[in-house]
Tab-separated table of C-alpha atoms and ligand atoms in Angstrom:
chain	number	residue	atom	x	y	z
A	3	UNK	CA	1.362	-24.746	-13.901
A	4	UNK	CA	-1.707	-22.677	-12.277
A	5	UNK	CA	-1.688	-19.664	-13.135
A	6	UNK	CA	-0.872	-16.480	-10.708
A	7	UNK	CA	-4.397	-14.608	-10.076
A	8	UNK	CA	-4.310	-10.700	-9.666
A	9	UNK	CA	-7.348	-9.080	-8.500
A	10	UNK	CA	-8.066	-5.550	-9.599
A	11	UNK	CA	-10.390	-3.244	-7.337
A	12	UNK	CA	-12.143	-0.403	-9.340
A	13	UNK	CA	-13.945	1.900	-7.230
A	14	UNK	CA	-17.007	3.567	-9.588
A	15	UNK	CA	-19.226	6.481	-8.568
A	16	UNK	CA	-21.084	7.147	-11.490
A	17	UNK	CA	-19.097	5.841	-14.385
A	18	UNK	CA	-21.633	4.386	-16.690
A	19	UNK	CA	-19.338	5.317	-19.750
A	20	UNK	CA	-16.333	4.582	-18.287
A	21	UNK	CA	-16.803	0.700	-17.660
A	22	UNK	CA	-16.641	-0.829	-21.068
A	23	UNK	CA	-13.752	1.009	-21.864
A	24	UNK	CA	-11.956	-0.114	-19.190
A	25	UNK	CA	-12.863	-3.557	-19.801
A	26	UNK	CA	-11.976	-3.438	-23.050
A	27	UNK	CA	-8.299	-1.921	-22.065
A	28	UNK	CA	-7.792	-4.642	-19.032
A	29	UNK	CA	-8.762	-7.211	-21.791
A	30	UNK	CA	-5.819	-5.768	-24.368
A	31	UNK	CA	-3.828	-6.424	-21.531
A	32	UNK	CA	-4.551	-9.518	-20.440
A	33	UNK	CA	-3.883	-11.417	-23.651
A	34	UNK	CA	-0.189	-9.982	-23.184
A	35	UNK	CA	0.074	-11.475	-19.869
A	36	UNK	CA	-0.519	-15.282	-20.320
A	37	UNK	CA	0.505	-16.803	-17.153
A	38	UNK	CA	-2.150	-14.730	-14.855
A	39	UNK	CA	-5.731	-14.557	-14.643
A	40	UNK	CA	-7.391	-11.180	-14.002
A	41	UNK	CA	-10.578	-10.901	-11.212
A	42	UNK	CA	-11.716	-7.433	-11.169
A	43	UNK	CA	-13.839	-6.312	-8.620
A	44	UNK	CA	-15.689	-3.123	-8.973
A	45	UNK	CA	-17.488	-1.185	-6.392
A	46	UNK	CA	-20.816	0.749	-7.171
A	47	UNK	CA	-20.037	3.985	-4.938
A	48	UNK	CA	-24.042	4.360	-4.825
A	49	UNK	CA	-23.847	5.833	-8.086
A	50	UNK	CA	-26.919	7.680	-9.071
A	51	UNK	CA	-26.372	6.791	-13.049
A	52	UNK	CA	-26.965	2.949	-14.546
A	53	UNK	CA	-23.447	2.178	-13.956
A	54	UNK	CA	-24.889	-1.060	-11.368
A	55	UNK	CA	-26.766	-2.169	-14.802
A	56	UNK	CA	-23.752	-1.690	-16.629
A	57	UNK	CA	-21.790	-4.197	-14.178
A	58	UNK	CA	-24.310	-6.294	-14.061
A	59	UNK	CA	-24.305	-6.191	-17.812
A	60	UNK	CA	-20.403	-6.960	-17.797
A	61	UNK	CA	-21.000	-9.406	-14.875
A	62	UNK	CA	-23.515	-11.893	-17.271
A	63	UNK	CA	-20.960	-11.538	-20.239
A	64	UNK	CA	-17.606	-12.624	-18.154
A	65	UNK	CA	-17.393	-14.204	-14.759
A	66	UNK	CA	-14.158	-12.594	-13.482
A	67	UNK	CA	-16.007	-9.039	-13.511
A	68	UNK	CA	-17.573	-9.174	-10.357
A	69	UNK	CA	-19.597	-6.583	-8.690
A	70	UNK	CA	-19.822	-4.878	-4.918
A	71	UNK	CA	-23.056	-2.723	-4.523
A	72	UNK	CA	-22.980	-0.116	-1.854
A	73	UNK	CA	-26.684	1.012	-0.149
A	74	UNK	CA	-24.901	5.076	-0.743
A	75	UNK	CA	-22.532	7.092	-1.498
A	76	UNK	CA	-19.786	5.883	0.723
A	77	UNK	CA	-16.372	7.388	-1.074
A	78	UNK	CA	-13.326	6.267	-2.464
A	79	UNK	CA	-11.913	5.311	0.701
A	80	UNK	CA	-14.529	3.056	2.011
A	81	UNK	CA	-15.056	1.157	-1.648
A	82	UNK	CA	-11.040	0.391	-1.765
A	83	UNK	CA	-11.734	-0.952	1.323
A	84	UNK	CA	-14.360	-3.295	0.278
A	85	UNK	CA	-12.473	-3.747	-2.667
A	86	UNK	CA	-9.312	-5.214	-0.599
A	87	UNK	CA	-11.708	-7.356	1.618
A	88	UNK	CA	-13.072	-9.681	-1.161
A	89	UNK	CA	-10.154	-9.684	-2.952
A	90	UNK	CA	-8.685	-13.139	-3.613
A	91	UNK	CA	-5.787	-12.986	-5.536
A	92	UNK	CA	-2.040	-13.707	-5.315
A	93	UNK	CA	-1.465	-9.884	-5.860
A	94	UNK	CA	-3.762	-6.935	-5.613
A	95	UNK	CA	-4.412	-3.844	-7.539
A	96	UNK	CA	-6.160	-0.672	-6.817
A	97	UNK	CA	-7.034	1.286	-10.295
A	98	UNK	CA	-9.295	4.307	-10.995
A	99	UNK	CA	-12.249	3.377	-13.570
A	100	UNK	CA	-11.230	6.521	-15.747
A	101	UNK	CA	-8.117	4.938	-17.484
A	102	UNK	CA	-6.010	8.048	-15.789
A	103	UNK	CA	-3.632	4.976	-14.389
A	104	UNK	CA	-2.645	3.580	-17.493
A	105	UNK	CA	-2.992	-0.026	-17.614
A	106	UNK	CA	0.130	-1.059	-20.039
A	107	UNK	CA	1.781	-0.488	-16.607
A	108	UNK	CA	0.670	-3.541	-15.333
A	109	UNK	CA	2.660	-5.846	-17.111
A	110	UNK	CA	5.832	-4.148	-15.914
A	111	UNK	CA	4.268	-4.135	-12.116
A	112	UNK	CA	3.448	-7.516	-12.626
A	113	UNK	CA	7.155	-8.447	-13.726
A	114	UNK	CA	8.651	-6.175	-10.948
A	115	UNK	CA	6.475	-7.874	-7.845
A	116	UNK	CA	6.851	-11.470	-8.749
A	117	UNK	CA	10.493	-10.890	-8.656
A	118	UNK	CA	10.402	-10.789	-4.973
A	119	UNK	CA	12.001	-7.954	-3.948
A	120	UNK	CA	9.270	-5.320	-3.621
A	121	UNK	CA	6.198	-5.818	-1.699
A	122	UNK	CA	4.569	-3.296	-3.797
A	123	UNK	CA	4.774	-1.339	-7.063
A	124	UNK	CA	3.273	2.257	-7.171
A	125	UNK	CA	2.804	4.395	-9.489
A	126	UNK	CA	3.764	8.595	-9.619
A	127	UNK	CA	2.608	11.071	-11.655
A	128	UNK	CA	5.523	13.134	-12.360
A	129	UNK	CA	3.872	15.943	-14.282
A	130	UNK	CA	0.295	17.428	-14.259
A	131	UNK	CA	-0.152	18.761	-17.539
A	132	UNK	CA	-3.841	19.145	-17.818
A	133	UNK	CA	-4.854	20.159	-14.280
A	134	UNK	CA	-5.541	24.014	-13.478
A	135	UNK	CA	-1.981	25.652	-12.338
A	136	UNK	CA	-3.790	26.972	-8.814
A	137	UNK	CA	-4.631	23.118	-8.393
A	138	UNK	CA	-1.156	22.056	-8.958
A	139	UNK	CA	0.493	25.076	-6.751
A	140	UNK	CA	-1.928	23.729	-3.490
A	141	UNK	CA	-1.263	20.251	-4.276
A	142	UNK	CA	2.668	21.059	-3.971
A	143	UNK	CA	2.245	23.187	-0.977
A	144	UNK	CA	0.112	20.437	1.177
A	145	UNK	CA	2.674	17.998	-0.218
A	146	UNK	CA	5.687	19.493	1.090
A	147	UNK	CA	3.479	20.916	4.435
A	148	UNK	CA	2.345	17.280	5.278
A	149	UNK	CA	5.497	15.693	4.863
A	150	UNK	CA	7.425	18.479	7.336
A	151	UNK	CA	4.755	17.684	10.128
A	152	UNK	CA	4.007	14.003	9.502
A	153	UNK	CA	6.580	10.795	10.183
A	154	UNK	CA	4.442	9.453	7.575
A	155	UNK	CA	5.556	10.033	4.259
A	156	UNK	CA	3.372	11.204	1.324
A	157	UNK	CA	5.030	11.018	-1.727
A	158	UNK	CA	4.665	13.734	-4.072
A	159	UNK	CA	2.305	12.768	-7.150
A	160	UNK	CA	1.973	9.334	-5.996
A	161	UNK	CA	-1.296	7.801	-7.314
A	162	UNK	CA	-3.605	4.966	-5.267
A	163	UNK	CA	-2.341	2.923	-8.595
A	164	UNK	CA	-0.464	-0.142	-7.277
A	165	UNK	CA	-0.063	-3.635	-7.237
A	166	UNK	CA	0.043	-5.271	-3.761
A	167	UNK	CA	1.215	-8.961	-2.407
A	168	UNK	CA	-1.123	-10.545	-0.351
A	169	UNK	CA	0.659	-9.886	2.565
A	170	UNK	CA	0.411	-6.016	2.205
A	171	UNK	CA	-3.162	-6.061	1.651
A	172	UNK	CA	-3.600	-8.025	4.952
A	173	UNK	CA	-1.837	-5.092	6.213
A	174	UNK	CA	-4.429	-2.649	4.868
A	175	UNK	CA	-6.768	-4.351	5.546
A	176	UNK	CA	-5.755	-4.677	9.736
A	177	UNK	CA	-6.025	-0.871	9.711
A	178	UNK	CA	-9.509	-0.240	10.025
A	179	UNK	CA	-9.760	3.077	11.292
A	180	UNK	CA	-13.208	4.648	9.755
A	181	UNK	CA	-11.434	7.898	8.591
A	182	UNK	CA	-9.215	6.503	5.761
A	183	UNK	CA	-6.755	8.608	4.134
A	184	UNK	CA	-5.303	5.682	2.190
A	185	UNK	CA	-2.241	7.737	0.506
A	186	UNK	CA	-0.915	7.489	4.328
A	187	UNK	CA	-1.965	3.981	5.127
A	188	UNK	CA	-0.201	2.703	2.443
A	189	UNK	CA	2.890	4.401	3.444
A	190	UNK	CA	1.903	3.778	6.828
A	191	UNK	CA	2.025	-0.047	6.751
A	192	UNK	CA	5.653	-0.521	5.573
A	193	UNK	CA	6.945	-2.878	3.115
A	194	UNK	CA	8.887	-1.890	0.224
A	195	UNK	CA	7.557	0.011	-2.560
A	196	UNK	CA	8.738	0.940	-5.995
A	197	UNK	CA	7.549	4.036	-7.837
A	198	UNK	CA	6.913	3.993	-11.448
A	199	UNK	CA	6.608	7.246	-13.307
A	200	UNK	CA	4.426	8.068	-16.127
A	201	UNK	CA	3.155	11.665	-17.201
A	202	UNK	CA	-0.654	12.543	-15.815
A	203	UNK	CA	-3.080	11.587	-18.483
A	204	UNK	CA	-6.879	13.332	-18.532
A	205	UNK	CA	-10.043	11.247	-17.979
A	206	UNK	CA	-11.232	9.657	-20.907
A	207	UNK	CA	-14.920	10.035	-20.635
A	208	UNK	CA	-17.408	11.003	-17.486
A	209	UNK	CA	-16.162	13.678	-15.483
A	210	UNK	CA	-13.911	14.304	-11.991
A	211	UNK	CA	-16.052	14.316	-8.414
A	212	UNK	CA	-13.463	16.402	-6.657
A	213	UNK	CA	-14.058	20.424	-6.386
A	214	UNK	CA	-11.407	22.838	-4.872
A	215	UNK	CA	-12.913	22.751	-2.090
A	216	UNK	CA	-13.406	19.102	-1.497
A	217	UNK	CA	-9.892	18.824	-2.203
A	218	UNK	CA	-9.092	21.200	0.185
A	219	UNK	CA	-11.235	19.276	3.137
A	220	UNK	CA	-9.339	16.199	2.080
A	221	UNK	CA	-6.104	17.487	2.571
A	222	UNK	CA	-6.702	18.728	6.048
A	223	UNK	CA	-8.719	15.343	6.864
A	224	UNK	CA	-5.101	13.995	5.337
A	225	UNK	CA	-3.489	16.184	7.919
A	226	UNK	CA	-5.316	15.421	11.049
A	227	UNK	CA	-5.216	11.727	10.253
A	228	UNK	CA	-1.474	11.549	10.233
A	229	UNK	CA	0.351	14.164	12.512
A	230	UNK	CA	-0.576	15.896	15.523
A	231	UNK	CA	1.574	18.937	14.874
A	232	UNK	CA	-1.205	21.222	14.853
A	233	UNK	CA	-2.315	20.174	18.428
A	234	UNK	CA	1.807	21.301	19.386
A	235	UNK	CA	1.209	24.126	17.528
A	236	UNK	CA	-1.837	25.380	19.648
A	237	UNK	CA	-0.384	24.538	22.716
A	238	UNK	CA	2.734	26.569	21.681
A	239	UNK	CA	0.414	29.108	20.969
A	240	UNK	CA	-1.028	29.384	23.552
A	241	UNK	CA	1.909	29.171	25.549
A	242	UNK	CA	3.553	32.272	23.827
A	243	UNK	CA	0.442	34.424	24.725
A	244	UNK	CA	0.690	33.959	28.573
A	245	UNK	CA	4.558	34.680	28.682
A	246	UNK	CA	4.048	37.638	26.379
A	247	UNK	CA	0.713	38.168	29.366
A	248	UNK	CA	3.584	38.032	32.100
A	249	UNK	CA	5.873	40.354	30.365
A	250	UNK	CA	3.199	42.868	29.862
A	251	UNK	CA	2.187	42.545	33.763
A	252	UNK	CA	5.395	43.254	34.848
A	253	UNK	CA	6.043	46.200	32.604
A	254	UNK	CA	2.720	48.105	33.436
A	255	UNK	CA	3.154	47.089	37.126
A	256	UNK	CA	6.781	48.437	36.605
A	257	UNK	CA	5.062	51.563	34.871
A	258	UNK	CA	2.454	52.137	37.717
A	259	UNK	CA	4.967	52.520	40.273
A	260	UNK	CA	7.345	55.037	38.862
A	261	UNK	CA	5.156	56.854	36.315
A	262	UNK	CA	1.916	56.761	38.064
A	263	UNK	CA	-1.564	55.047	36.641
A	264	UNK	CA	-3.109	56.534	33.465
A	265	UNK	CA	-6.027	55.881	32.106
A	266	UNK	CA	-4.859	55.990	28.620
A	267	UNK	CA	-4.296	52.329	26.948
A	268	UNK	CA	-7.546	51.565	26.292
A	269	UNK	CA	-6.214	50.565	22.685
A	270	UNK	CA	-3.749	47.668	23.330
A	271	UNK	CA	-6.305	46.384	26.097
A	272	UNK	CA	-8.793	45.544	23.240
A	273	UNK	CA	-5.673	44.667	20.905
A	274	UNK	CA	-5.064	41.973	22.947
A	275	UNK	CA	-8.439	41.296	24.207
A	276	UNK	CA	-9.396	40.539	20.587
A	277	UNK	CA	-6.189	39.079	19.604
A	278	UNK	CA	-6.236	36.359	22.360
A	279	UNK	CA	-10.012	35.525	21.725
A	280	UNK	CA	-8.898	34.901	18.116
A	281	UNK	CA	-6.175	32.946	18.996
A	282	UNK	CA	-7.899	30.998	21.630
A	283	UNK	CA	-11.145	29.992	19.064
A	284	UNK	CA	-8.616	29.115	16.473
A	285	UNK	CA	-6.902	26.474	18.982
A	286	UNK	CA	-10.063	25.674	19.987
A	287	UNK	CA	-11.043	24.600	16.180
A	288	UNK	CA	-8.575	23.015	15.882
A	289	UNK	CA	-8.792	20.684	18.956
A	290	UNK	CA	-12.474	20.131	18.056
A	291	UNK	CA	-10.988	18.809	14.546
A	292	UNK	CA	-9.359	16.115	16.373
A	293	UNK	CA	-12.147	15.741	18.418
A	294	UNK	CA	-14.727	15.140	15.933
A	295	UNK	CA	-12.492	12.602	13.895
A	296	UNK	CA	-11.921	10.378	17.462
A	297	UNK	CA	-16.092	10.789	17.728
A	298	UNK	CA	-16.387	9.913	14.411
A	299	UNK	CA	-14.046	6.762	15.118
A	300	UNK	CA	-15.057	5.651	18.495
A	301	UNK	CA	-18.846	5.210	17.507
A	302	UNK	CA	-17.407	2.037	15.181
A	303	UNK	CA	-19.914	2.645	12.222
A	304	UNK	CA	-19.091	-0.004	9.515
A	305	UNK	CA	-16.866	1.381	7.008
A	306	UNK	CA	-19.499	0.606	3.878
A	307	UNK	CA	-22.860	-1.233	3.897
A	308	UNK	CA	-23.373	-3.362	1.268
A	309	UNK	CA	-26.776	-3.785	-0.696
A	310	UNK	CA	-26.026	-6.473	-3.044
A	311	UNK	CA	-23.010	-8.465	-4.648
A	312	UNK	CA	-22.042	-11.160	-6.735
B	6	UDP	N1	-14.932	7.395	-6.879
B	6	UDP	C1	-15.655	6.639	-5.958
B	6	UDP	N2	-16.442	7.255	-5.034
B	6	UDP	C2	-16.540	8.618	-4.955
B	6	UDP	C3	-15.769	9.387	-5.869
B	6	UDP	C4	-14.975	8.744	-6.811
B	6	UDP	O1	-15.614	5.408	-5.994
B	6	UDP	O2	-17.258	9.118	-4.102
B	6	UDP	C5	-14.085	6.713	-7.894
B	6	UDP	C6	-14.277	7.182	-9.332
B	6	UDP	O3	-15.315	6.487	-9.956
B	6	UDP	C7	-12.932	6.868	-9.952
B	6	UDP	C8	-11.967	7.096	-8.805
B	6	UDP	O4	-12.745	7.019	-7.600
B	6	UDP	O5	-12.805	5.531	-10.383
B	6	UDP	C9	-11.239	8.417	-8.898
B	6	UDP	O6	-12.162	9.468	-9.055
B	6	UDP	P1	-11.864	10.751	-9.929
B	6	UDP	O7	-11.422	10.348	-11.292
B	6	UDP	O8	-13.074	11.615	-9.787
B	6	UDP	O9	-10.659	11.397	-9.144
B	6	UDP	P2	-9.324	12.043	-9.745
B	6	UDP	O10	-8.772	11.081	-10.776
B	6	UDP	O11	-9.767	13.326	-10.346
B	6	UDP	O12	-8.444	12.174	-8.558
B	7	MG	MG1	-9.625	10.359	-12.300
């Protein structure tokens, strides 16, 4: 009987250390899974350490590690993509290098997939001991915001850990929009998924690239890629201030006739003079936000470049 191949795509930016301890984990579990064969797949993120020497290392030693070298710095998003692309297994899976998705899952999400009923097996993080408790209070808030204003859902915790059929990742793979916010395109493309839960483990070695504030850009790039609530919400905006303008009119035209002009008022003039420039500049950002995404998209820049490969 052949065996049943599972490709595993490790996106790497900077993770010199990490590598042969991941290798050395994915072997562990390999030897409990006899009837597959592992081809991992990881993508240099233009790292600025030796982690290309280190795959390259790996890449001489054993011929399922194979390499994809990026010319920069192209993020997550665009080396899953890759990833996906020269992936050739039966069943794919997406795993961080920094063993934070624990790989004695994948025996289970191996068993659970080939039984046929689930198209893909995910994995959630139901705690986040370790993580700063401002981190974990915004993470909840976007979570429940984004899921209120998008027919998309994000679930809560879930990780980019998960094992694929073929079929799915064809389905990622047809959406090839250049701003990827791949916790919604995986929801986005169907099929049925099954969670798994495990408790959030800290990086073993190396250290995290996201900031608070990169974090926070992410979630509204998150945001503008999947609902268009905010637009609604300008619009309604806006739409409020000129009935609350009519209202006004008619109550100082109302005032003028029986009570005369005076010249006093001066105050809620630049109340709502400044109020209504506010207002209209914040609409105004945030129609540019959708803007800039569909310039971004329309000018069709490959998703990753590619300097060398195996
Ligand atoms: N990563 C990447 N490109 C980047 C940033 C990160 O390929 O620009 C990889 C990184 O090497 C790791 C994974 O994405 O394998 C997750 O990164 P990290 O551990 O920093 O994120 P966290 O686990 O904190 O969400
Ligand atoms: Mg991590």
């Amino acid at each position: 009987m052949s065996k049943n191949k599972i490709s595993i795509v490790v996106p790497c930016y900077n993770e010199e250390e990490m590598i042969p301890l991941f290798l050395k984990e994915i072997k562990k579990q390999e030897k409990k899974m006899p009837d597959v064969q592992f081809e991992i797949i990881f993508i240099n993120d233009g790292s600025k350490d030796t982690t290309l020497s280190v795959l390259k290392r790996a890449h001489s030693k054993n011929s399922t590690v194979h390499y994809i070298s990026f010319s920069r710095n192209f993020g997550k998003e665009a080396a899953l993509y890759a990833g996906l692309e020269h992936s050739t297994g039966h069943y794919v899976v997406v795993m961080d290098v920094d063993l934070q998705d624990p790989p004695e899952l994948l025996g289970e999400m191996y068993d659970l997939i080939t039984e046929g009923e689930y198209d893909c097996i995910g994995t959630r993080r139901v705690t986040r001991k370790g993580e700063p408790p401002i981190r974990s209070y915004f993470a909840k808030q976007f979570y429940s915001l984004i899921n209120r204003i998008s027919d998309t859902e994000i679930v809560d915790g879930a990780r980019d850990y998960r094992m694929m059929t073929r079929q799915m990742v064809e389905a990622m793979l047809n959406v090839s929009e250049y701003n990827r916010f791949s916790k919604g395109i995986f929801s986005w493309v169907g099929f049925n998924t099954k969670f798994l839960e495990y408790e959030n483990k800290e990086r073993m070695a190396g250290k995290t690239t996201w900031s608070f504030w990169s974090l926070f850009k992410y979630s509204v790039d998150g945001i503008v890629a999947f609902s268009d609530v905010p637009l609604s919400i300008a619009s309604m905006i806006g739409m409020l201030s000129f009935l609350a303008s009519i209202f006004m009119a008619l109550f100082f035209f109302i005032r003028t006739i029986f009570w005369g002009n005076s010249t006093s008022g001066w105050t809620s003039i630049v109340v709502v003079l400044l109020g209504l420039g506010g207002l209209i500049l914040l609409c105004l950002g945030i129609v540019g936000k959708y803007v800039g995404k569909i310039y971004l998209e329309v000018k069709n820049r490959p998703i990753y470049i590619i300097k060398e490969k195996t």
